[in-house]
Amino acid sequence: MLSGSARRLEHVSDLPPDLPRLRTLETWLAMSLARVREQIAAEEQRLAEVTARLPLAPRPEWEVETDLGRQPVRVHVGGCSMGGKGARRRPLTRDAALRALGVDRLEPCPYCSPDTALGVLD
């Protein structure tokens, strides 16, 4: 059982005790939240416009596709839409693509045929 002073401390709050002031505070907080959300939306719009104006990174000439364990499995002509995407693709130089197909014996993509584009045919 709580003592009288402990019960009084239990009810101490930094909020107003009456309903009219609580409603006023609620309205003010809702208006403040709306302003913050408007500012967030404006900043997201500004960032989207800045990003849209940035030049796209040049597409690599050659790419290697990796499996889920990040082991190289297939060589592609840059921009090929087959195989892994994003983190499963890494750019390659021409020499690295030649090595991947010749020395490392990675599979060439059957759709974009990097072996043909590189002049490497078995």
Short mmCIF file of C-alpha atoms in Angstrom, two decimals:
data_model
loop_
_atom_site.label_atom_id
_atom_site.label_comp_id
_atom_site.label_asym_id
_atom_site.label_seq_id
_atom_site.Cartn_x
_atom_site.Cartn_y
_atom_site.Cartn_z
CA MET A 1 0.00 0.00 0.00
CA LEU A 2 1.34 3.43 -0.98
CA SER A 3 1.65 6.20 1.57
CA GLY A 4 -0.17 9.50 1.01
CA SER A 5 2.98 11.29 -0.24
CA ALA A 6 3.81 8.40 -2.61
CA ARG A 7 0.26 8.53 -4.01
CA ARG A 8 0.61 12.27 -4.62
CA LEU A 9 3.95 11.77 -6.45
CA GLU A 10 2.36 9.07 -8.54
CA HIS A 11 -0.07 11.63 -10.00
CA VAL A 12 2.45 14.44 -10.57
CA SER A 13 2.47 15.31 -14.26
CA ASP A 14 3.80 18.07 -16.45
CA LEU A 15 0.48 18.11 -18.29
CA PRO A 16 -2.36 20.48 -17.42
CA PRO A 17 -4.92 18.93 -15.08
CA ASP A 18 -8.09 20.12 -16.81
CA LEU A 19 -9.77 19.04 -20.04
CA PRO A 20 -9.90 22.48 -21.79
CA ARG A 21 -6.15 22.99 -21.46
CA LEU A 22 -5.47 19.38 -22.43
CA ARG A 23 -7.57 19.89 -25.59
CA THR A 24 -5.65 23.11 -26.35
CA LEU A 25 -2.36 21.26 -25.94
CA GLU A 26 -3.64 18.44 -28.16
CA THR A 27 -4.56 20.96 -30.89
CA TRP A 28 -1.18 22.67 -30.65
CA LEU A 29 0.66 19.33 -30.87
CA ALA A 30 -1.43 18.23 -33.87
CA MET A 31 -0.67 21.52 -35.65
CA SER A 32 3.03 21.21 -34.81
CA LEU A 33 3.09 17.63 -36.10
CA ALA A 34 1.38 18.74 -39.32
CA ARG A 35 4.05 21.45 -39.81
CA VAL A 36 6.85 18.94 -39.22
CA ARG A 37 5.31 16.51 -41.72
CA GLU A 38 4.97 19.31 -44.29
CA GLN A 39 8.63 20.19 -43.81
CA ILE A 40 9.63 16.53 -44.18
CA ALA A 41 7.61 16.24 -47.40
CA ALA A 42 9.19 19.45 -48.75
CA GLU A 43 12.69 18.18 -47.95
CA GLU A 44 11.98 14.77 -49.52
CA GLN A 45 10.72 16.55 -52.65
CA ARG A 46 13.83 18.75 -52.76
CA LEU A 47 16.12 15.73 -52.40
CA ALA A 48 14.22 13.86 -55.12
CA GLU A 49 14.66 16.82 -57.49
CA VAL A 50 18.39 17.06 -56.70
CA THR A 51 18.81 13.33 -57.23
CA ALA A 52 16.93 13.46 -60.53
CA ARG A 53 19.39 16.08 -61.81
CA LEU A 54 22.47 14.01 -60.96
CA PRO A 55 24.02 12.22 -63.89
CA LEU A 56 23.62 8.46 -63.90
CA ALA A 57 26.74 6.44 -63.32
CA PRO A 58 28.03 5.02 -66.60
CA ARG A 59 27.00 1.44 -67.20
CA PRO A 60 29.97 -0.94 -66.87
CA GLU A 61 31.06 -2.65 -70.07
CA TRP A 62 31.23 -6.05 -68.38
CA GLU A 63 29.78 -7.50 -65.18
CA VAL A 64 30.15 -10.62 -63.09
CA GLU A 65 27.11 -12.19 -61.45
CA THR A 66 27.59 -13.82 -58.06
CA ASP A 67 25.60 -16.46 -56.25
CA LEU A 68 24.02 -15.81 -52.85
CA GLY A 69 27.35 -16.68 -51.23
CA ARG A 70 28.98 -13.92 -53.36
CA GLN A 71 30.97 -16.41 -55.41
CA PRO A 72 31.36 -15.43 -59.10
CA VAL A 73 29.24 -17.63 -61.36
CA ARG A 74 28.54 -15.90 -64.69
CA VAL A 75 29.90 -13.08 -66.87
CA HIS A 76 27.55 -10.58 -68.56
CA VAL A 77 27.79 -7.72 -71.00
CA GLY A 78 27.17 -4.57 -68.94
CA GLY A 79 23.47 -3.81 -68.62
CA CYS A 80 22.27 -7.34 -69.34
CA SER A 81 18.89 -7.76 -67.67
CA MET A 82 19.34 -11.47 -66.96
CA GLY A 83 20.85 -12.92 -63.82
CA GLY A 84 21.38 -11.32 -60.42
CA LYS A 85 20.66 -7.69 -59.71
CA GLY A 86 22.18 -5.04 -57.46
CA ALA A 87 24.53 -6.53 -54.90
CA ARG A 88 24.78 -9.73 -56.97
CA ARG A 89 26.44 -7.86 -59.88
CA ARG A 90 29.91 -6.31 -59.92
CA PRO A 91 31.54 -4.35 -62.73
CA LEU A 92 34.50 -5.85 -64.54
CA THR A 93 37.18 -4.41 -66.79
CA ARG A 94 37.66 -5.98 -70.20
CA ASP A 95 40.78 -7.79 -68.98
CA ALA A 96 38.99 -9.09 -65.87
CA ALA A 97 36.09 -10.32 -68.02
CA LEU A 98 38.53 -12.12 -70.35
CA ARG A 99 40.24 -13.71 -67.34
CA ALA A 100 36.90 -14.72 -65.78
CA LEU A 101 35.86 -16.50 -68.98
CA GLY A 102 39.25 -17.95 -69.93
CA VAL A 103 41.28 -18.64 -66.81
CA ASP A 104 38.54 -18.80 -64.16
CA ARG A 105 36.20 -20.65 -66.55
CA LEU A 106 33.09 -18.76 -65.44
CA GLU A 107 29.97 -19.39 -67.47
CA PRO A 108 29.08 -16.74 -70.06
CA CYS A 109 25.50 -15.49 -69.96
CA PRO A 110 23.55 -17.35 -72.67
CA TYR A 111 21.44 -14.26 -73.37
CA CYS A 112 23.96 -11.44 -73.77
CA SER A 113 26.89 -13.67 -74.92
CA PRO A 114 29.88 -11.82 -73.44
CA ASP A 115 32.20 -14.46 -74.87
CA THR A 116 31.10 -13.50 -78.39
CA ALA A 117 31.34 -9.77 -77.62
CA LEU A 118 34.87 -10.28 -76.24
CA GLY A 119 35.90 -12.51 -79.13
CA VAL A 120 36.41 -15.56 -76.88
CA LEU A 121 34.76 -18.67 -78.28
CA ASP A 122 35.43 -22.26 -77.28
#
